[in-house]
Coordinates of C-alpha atoms and ligand atoms in Angstrom, one line a residue:
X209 CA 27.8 26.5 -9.9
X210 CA 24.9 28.3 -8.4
X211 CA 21.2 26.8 -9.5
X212 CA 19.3 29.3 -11.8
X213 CA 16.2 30.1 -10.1
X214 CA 14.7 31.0 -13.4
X215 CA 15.3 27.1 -14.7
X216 CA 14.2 25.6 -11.5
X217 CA 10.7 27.6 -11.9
X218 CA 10.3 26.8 -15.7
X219 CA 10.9 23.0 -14.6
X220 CA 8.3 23.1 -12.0
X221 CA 5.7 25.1 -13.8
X222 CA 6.2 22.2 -16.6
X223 CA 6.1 19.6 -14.1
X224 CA 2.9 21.1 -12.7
X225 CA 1.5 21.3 -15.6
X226 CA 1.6 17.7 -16.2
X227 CA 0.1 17.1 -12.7
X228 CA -2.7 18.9 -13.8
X229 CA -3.2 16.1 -16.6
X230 CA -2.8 13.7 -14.3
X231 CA -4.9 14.4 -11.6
X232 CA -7.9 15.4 -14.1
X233 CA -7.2 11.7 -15.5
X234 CA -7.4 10.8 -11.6
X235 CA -10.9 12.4 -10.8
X236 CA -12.4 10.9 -14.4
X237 CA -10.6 7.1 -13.2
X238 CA -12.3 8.0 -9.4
X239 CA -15.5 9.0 -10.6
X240 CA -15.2 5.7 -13.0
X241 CA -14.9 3.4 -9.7
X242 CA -17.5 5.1 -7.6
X243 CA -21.1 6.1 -9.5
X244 CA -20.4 6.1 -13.6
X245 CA -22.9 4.8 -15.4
X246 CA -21.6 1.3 -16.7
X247 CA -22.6 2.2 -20.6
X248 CA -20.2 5.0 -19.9
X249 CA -17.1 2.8 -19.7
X250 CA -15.8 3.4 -23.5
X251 CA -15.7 6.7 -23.7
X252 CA -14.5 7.4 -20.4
X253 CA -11.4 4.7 -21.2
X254 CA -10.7 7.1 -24.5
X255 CA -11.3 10.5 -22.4
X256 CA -8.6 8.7 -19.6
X257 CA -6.1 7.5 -21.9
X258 CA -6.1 10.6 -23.7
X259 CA -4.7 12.3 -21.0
X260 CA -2.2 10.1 -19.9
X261 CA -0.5 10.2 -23.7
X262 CA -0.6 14.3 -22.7
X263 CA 1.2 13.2 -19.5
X264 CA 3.7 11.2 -20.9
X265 CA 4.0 13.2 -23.7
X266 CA 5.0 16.6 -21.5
X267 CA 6.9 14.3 -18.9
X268 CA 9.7 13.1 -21.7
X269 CA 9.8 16.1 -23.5
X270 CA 13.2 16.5 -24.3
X271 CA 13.5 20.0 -23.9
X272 CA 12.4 19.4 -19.9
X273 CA 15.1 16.3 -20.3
X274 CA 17.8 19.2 -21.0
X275 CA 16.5 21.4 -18.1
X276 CA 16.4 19.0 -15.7
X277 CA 20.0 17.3 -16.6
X278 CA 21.3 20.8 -16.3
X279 CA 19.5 21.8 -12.8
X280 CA 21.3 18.5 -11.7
X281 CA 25.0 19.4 -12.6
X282 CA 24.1 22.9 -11.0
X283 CA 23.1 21.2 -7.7
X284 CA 25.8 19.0 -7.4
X285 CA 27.2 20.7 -3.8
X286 CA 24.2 21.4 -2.4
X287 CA 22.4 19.8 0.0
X288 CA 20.4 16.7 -1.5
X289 CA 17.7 17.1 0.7
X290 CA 17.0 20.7 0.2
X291 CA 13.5 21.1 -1.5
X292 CA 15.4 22.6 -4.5
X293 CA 17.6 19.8 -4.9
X294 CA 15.6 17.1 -4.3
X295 CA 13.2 18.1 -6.8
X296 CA 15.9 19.0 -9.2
X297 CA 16.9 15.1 -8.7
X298 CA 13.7 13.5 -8.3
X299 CA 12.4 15.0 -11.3
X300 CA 15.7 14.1 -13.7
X301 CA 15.5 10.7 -12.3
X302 CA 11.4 9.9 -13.5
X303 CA 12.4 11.6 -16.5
X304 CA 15.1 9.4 -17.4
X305 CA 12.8 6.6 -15.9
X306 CA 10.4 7.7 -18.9
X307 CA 12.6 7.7 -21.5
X308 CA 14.6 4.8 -20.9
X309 CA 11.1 2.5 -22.0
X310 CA 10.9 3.2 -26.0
X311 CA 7.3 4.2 -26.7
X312 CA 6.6 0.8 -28.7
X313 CA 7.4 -1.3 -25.3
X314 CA 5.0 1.1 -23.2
X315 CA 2.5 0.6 -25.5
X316 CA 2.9 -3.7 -26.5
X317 CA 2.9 -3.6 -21.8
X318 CA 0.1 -1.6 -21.9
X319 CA -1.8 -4.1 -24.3
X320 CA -0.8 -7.1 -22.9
X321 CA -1.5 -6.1 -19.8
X322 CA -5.4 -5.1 -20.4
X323 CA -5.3 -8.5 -22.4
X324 CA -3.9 -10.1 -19.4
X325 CA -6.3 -8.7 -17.3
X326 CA -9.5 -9.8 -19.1
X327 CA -7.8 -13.6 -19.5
X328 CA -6.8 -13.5 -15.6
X329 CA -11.0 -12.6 -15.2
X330 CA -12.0 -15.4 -17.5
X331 CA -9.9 -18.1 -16.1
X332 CA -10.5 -17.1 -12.5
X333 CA -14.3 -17.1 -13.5
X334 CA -13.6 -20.5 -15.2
X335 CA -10.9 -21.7 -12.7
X336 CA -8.5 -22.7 -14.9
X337 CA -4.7 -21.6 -15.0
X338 CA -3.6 -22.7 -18.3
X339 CA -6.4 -20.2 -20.3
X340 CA -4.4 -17.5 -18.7
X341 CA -0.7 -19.0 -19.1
X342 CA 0.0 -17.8 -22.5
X343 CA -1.3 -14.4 -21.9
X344 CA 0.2 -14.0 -18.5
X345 CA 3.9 -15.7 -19.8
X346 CA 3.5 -12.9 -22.8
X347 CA 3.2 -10.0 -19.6
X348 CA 6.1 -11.7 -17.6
X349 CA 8.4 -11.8 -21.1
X350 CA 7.7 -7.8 -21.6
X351 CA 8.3 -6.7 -17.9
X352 CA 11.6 -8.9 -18.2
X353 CA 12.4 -6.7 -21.3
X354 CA 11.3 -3.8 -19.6
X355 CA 13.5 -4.1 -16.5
X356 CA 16.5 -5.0 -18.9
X357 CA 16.3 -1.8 -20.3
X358 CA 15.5 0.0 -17.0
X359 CA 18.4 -1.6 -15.5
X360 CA 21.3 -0.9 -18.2
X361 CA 24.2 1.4 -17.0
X362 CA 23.1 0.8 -13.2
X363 CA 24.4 -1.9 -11.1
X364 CA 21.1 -2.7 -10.4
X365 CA 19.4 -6.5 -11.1
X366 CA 16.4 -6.6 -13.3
X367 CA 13.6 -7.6 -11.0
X368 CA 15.0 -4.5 -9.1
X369 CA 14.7 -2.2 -11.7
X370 CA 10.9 -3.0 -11.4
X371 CA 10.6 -3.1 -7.9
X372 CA 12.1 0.4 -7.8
X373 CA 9.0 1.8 -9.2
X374 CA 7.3 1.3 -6.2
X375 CA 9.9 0.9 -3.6
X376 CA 12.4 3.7 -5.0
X377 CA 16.2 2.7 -4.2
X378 CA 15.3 -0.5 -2.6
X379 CA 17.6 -3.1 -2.6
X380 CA 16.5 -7.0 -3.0
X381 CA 18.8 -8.1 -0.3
X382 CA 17.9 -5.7 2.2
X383 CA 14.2 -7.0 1.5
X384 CA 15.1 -10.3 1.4
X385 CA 16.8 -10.1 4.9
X386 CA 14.2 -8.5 6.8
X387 CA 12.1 -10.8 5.1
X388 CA 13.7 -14.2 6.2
X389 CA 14.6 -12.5 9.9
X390 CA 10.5 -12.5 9.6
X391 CA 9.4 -15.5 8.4
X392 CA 11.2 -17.7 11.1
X393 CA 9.3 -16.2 14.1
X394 CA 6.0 -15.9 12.5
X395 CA 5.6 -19.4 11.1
X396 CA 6.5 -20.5 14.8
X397 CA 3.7 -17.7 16.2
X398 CA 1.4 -19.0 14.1
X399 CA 2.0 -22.1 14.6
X400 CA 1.6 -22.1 18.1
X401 CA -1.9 -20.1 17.4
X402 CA -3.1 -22.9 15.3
X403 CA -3.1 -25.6 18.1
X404 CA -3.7 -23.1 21.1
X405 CA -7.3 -24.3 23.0
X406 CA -8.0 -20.8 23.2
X407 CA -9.8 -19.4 20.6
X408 CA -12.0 -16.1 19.5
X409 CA -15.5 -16.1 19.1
X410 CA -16.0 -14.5 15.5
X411 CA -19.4 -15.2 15.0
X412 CA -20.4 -11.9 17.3
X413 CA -18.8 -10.3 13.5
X414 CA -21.0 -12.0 11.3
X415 CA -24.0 -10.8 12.6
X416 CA -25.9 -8.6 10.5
X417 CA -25.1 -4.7 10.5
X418 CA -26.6 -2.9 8.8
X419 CA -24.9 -0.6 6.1
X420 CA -26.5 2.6 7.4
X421 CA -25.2 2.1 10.3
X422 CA -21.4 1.3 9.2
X423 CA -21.3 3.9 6.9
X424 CA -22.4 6.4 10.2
X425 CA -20.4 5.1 12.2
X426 CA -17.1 4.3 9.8
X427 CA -17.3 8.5 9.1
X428 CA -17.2 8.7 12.5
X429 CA -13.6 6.7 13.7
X430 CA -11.7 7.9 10.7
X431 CA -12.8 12.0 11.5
X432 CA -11.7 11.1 14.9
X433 CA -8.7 9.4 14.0
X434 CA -7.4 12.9 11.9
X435 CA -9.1 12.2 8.4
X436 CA -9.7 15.9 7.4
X437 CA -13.1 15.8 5.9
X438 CA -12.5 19.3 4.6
X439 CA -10.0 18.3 2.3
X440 CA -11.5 14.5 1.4
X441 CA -14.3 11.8 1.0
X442 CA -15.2 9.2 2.4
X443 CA -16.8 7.2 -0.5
X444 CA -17.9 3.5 -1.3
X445 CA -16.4 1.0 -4.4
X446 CA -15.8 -3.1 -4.8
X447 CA -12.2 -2.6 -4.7
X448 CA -11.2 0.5 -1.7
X449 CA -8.7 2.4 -2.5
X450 CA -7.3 6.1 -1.8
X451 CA -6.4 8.7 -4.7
X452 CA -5.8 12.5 -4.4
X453 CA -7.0 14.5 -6.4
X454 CA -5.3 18.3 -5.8
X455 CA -3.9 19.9 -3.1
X456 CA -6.6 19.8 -0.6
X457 CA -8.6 16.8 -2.2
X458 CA -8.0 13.3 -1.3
X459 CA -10.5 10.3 -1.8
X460 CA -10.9 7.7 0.5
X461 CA -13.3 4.4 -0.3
X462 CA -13.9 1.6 1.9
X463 CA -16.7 -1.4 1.1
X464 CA -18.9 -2.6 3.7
X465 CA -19.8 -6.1 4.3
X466 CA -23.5 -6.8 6.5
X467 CA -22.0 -10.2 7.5
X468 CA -18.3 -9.0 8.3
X469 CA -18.5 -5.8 10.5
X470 CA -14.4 -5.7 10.2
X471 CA -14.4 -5.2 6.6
X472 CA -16.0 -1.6 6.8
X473 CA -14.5 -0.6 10.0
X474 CA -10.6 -1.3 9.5
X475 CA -10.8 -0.9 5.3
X476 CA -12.1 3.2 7.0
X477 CA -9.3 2.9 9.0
X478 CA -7.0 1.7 6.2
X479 CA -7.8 3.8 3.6
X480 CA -7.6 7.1 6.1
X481 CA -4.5 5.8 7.1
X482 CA -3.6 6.2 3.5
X483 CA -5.4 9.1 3.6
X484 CA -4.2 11.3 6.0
X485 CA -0.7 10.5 4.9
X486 CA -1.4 12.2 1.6
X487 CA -3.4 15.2 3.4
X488 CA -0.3 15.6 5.3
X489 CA 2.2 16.4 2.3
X490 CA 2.6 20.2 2.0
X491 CA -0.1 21.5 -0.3
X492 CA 2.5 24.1 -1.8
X493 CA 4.7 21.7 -3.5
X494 CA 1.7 19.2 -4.7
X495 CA 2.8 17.8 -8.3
X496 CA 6.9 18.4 -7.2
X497 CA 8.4 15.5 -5.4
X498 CA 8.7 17.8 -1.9
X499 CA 4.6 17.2 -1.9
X500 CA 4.6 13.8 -3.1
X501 CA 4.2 10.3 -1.5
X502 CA 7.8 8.8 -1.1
X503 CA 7.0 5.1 -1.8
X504 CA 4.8 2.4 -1.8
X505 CA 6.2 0.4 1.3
X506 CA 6.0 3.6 3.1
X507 CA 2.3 4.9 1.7
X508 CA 1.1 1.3 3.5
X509 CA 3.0 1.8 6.6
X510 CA 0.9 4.9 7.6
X511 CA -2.5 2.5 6.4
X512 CA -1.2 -0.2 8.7
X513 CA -0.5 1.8 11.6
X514 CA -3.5 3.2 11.7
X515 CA -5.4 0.0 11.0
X516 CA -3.5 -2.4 13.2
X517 CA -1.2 -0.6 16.0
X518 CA -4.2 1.8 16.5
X519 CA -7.0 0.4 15.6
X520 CA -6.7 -3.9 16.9
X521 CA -5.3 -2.1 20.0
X522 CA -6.6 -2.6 23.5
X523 CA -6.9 0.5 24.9
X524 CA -7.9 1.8 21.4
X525 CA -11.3 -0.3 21.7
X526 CA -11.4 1.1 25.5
X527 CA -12.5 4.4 23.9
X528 CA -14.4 2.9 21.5
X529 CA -16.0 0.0 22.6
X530 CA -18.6 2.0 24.5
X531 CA -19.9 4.0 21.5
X532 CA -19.3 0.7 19.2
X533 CA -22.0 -1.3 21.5
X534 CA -24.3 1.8 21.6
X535 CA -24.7 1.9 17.7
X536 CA -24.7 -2.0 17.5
X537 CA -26.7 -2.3 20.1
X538 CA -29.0 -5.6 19.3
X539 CA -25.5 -7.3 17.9
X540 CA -23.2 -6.5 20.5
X541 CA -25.8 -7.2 23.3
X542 CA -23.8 -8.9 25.8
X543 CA -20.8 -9.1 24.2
X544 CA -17.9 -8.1 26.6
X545 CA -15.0 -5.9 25.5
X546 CA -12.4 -8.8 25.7
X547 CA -14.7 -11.3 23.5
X548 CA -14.6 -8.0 21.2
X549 CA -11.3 -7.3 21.0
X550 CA -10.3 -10.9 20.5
X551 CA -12.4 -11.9 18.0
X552 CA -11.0 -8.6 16.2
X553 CA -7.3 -10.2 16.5
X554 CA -8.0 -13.3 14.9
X555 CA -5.1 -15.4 13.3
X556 CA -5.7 -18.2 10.9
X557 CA -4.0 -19.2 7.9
X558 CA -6.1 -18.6 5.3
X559 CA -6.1 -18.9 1.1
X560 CA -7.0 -15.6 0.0
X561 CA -4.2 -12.8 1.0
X562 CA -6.8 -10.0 0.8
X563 CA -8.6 -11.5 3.3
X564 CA -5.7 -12.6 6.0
X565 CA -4.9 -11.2 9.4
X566 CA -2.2 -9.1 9.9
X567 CA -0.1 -11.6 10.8
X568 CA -0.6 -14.4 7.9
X569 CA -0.9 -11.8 5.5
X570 CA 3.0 -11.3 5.7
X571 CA 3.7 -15.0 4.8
X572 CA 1.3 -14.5 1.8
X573 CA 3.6 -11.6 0.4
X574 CA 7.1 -13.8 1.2
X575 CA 5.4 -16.1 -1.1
X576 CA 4.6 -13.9 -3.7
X577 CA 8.0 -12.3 -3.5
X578 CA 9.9 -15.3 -4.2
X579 CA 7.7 -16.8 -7.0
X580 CA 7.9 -13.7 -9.1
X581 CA 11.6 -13.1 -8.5
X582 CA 11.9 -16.5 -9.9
X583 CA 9.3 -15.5 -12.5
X584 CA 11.6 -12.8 -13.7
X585 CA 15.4 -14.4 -13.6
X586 CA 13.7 -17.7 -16.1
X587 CA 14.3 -20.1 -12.7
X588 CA 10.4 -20.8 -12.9
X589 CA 8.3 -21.6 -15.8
X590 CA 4.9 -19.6 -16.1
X591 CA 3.5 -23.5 -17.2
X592 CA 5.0 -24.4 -13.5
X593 CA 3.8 -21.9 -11.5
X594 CA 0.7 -22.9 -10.1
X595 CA 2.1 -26.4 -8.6
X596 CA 5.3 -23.8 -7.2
X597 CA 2.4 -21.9 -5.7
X598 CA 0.8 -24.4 -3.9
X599 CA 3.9 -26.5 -2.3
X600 CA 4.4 -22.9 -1.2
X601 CA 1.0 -22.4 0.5
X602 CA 1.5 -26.1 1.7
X603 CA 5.1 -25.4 3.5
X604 CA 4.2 -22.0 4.9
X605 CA 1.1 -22.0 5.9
X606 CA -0.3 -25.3 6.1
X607 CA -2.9 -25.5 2.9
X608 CA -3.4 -26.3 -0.1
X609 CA -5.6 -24.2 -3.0
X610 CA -8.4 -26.5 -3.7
X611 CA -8.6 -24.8 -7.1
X612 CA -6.3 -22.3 -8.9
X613 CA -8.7 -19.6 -8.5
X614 CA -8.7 -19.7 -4.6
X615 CA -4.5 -20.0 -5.0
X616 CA -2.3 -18.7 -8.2
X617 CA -5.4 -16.7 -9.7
X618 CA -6.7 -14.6 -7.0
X619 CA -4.8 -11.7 -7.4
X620 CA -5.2 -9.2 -10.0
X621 CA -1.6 -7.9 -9.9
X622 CA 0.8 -9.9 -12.5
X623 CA -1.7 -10.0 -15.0
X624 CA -1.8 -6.0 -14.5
X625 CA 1.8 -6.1 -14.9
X626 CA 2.6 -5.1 -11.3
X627 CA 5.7 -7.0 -10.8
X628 CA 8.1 -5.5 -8.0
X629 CA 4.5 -4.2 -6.0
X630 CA 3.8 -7.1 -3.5
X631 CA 7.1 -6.9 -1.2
X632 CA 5.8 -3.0 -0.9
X633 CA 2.3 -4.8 1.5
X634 CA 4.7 -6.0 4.1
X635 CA 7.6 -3.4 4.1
X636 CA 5.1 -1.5 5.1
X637 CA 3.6 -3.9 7.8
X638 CA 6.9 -4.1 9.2
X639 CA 7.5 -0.3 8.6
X640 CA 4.7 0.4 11.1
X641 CA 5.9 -1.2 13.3
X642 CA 8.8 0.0 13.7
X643 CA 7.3 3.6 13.7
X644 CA 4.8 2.7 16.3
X645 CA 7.6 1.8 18.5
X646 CA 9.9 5.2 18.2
X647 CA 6.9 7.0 18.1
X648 CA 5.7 5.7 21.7
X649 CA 9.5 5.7 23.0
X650 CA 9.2 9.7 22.0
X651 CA 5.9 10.8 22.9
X652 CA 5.0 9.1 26.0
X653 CA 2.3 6.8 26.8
X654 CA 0.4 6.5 23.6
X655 CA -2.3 3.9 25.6
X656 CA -3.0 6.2 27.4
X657 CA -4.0 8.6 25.0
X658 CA -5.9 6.2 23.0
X659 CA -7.8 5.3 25.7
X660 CA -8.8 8.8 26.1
X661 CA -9.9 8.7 22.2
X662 CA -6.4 11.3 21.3
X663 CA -5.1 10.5 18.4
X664 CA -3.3 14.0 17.8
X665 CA -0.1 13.8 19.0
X666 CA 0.8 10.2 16.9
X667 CA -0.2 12.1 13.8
X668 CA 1.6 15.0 14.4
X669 CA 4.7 13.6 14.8
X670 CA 3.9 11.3 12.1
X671 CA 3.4 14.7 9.8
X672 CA 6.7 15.6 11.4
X673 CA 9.2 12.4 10.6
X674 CA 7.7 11.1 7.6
X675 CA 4.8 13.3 5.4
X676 CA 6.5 16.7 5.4
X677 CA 9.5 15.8 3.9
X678 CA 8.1 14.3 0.7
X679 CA 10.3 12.6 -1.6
X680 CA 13.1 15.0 0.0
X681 CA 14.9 11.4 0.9
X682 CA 14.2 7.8 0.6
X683 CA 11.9 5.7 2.3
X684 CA 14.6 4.1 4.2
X685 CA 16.6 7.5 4.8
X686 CA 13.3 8.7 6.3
X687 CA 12.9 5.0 9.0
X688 CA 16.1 5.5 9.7
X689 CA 15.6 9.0 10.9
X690 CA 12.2 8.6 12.3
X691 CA 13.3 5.6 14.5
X692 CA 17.2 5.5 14.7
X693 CA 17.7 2.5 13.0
X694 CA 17.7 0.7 9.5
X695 CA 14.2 -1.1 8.4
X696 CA 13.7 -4.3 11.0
X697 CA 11.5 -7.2 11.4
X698 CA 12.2 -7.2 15.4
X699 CA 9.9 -4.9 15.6
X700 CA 6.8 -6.4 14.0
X701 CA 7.9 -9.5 15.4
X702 CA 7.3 -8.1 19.0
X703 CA 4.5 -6.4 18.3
X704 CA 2.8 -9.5 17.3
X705 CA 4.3 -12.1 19.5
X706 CA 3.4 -9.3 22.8
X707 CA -0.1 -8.8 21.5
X708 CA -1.1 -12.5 20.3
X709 CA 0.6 -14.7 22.9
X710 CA -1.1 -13.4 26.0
X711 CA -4.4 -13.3 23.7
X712 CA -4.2 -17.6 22.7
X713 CA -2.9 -18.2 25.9
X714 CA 0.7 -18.8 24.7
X715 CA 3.6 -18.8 26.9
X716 CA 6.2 -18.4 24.6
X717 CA 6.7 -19.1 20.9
Ligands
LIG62 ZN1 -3.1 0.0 1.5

């Protein structure tokens, strides 16, 4: 059956159409987390969620249901990762991802989860679990129900249902695996960091720099990096983040800290990390999965590289470190390049996961992975979560929450409803590295170019293997035929353990 070109282009133009509604609900939700007014907040909440019914209403429109089941069946001996196809399926599979949640569930998740949200603020603010159990148990009971009916007539589990909003066609074994081939090797790195002698000097990043002079100088490493500031922002908020707004639009925003120079510098380099991922789909297919962002796990994988296997890298900070000391003059007086780029590499466990090192921050995520797996399959009680969360914190990385709001409550993400999001953070950590690896294996010496300040030829081969294809196959299809091989942890392992070790003086871990 050959595909009828006329259905395909009535499917996209309805499909674009929608993005249009979505995207203007992005810029009102950006402009609402940079420089509204605060009064504003009500009727920009209304003018937002207005929009999105319009979204939802034209994405399970069961006229576009028909089309798209039909384009399918026409497809069926072509080539699945022709743009065609790929939108074709793609496309059919959100729209049946849409239906499959009756509009009363959508909307008793959507209230529970801005209830939850408000509760997960109060008791954090109060530190005190159990004024958020009810309200959190009521989100965890709905997202059950909704990845019951997400799940029926696949041979998928539940919790995997979930997670495949965010990590499309991932499997929990396959997470779980790379996961426990991780955990091993980095509770024994860090470990051994703990009780090394030698330690970094952080205090040389506490010293006071001024904003001004971040901001400056933060515009400056992400343009030379490859963040096109023709076709983005670079902007400031509480809680950075990156969104894209059209084709040739993407926001970046970072938050700068006087007292904690990396918070600025390598949330810049995160965020255009994210950003140059999305600048790097093709603008032509922008609202059709060809020109769309293939997954979470992925999404962070470009953020990480950039941030950690660029920018904590040795000959990365040679290029830099010169122009770094010239515009921090007074702080950096005397401080050599090695103190620099050590005390830029520290490892210490630590409570809060937003604030780890990219090495603890992975056992933070295991953690989180396994509590709300259990959350899901009834194994673990909302009422005995916070005690599972801190024996957790206690076996794997050594301490103990003094209070729920430094340990179970910190995070904003269950409360939100995000369940199935977390394992996306370190799929992505280990994504990178992997990446980083058959990227330097292809191109050459990528020190070397670092060291001369060229970034280029990473991010054109990162355009190559992983941005221009879209959602044209799955994040794993597109590791595996980036690097070779299936998603591993080996590779973040050795990153970390060939980095760290000579850094803390360790001979082997
Ligand atoms: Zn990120």
């Amino acid at each position: 059956m050959a595909v009828s070109q006329e259905r395909f282009d009535s499917v996209c133009a309805r499909a674009r159409e929608a993005m249009l509604l979505h995207s203007t609900a992005d810029t009102l939700e950006w402009d609402e987390r940079t420089g509204m007014p605060i009064a504003a907040g009500e009727y920009r909440a209304q003018q937002i969620s207005t929009l999105r019914a319009l979204v939802h209403e034209r994405r399970t429109d069961p006229a576009y249901g028909d089309d798209l089941q039909q384009l399918v069946q026409e497809c069926e001996n072509e080539d699945p990762h022709s743009t065609i196809v790929a939108t074709a399926r793609q496309l059919h599979r959100d729209w049946q991802r849409d239906c499959k949640l009756p509009t009363e569930l959508v909307e008793r998740i959507s209230q529970a989860t801005v209830r939850g949200q408000q509760t997960w603020d109060a008791a954090r603010q109060a530190d005190d679990f159990s004024i958020f159990e009810d309200t959190l148990g009521n989100v965890i009971d709905l997202k059950r129900e909704a990845g019951q009916r997400l799940s029926e007539g696949t041979d998928r589990s539940v919790y995997e249902a979930l997670l495949d909003e965010y990590e499309p066609d991932a499997k929990v074994d396959d997470i779980q695996q790379v996961f426990d081939d991780l955990r091993t090797p980095l509770v024994k790195l860090i470990t051994a960091i703990k009780e090394s002698p030698q330690q970094p000097d952080t205090s040389i990043l506490e010293r006071t720099y001024c904003i001004d002079d971040q901001r400056d100088f933060s515009h400056f490493v992400a343009e030379q990096i490859g963040f096109d500031f023709e076709r983005g922002r670079l902007d400031e908020t509480s809680h950075p983040f990156c969104t894209t707004l059209g084709p040739h639009d993407c926001r970046i925003l970072t938050r700068y800290d006087p007292h904690w120079l990396p918070a600025g510098l390598f949330g810049t380099m995160h965020e255009a990390g994210h950003g140059m991922y999305e600048q790097g789909l093709r603008p032509e297919w922008f609202g059709l999965p060809p020109g769309s962002y293939v997954s979470l796990g992925i999404h962070e994988s470009q953020s990480r590289l950039w941030e950690n296997q660029v920018g904590r890298s040795r000959p990365f900070w040679e290029w830099l470190y010169p122009q770094t000391s010239e515009a921090f003059q007074s702080q950096l007086d005397g401080v050599s390049l090695d103190t620099f780029h050590f005390a830029i590499n520290t490892v210490r466990p630590s409570l809060i996961r937003v604030e780890a090192d990219e090495a603890t921050y992975n056992l933070h995520i295991i953690i989180r992975f396994d509590l709300e797996q259990q959350l899901i399959d009834g194994s673990l009680t909302v009422k005995d979560l916070p005690e599972a969360w801190n024996a957790r914190y206690q076996s794997d990385l050594g301490i103990c929450p003094p209070s729920d709001a430094d340990g179970v409550l910190q995070d904003v993400h269950w409360s939100a409803g995000l369940i199935g999001y977390f394992p996306t953070y370190t799929l992505g950590n280990v994504a990178a590295a992997q990446l980083f690896d058959a990227a330097s294996e292809q191109i050459g010496d990528l020190d070397e170019l670092f060291a001369r300040g060229e970034f280029r030829l990473l991010l054109d081969w990162l355009r190559e293997r992983i941005h221009f294809d879209g959602r044209c196959y799955s994040g794993s299809e597109l590791i595996e035929r980036a690097t070779g091989t299936p998603l591993s942890a080996t590779h973040l392992v050795n990153y970390l353990k060939s980095k760290l070790e000579p850094l803390y003086g360790i001979t082997d871990s």
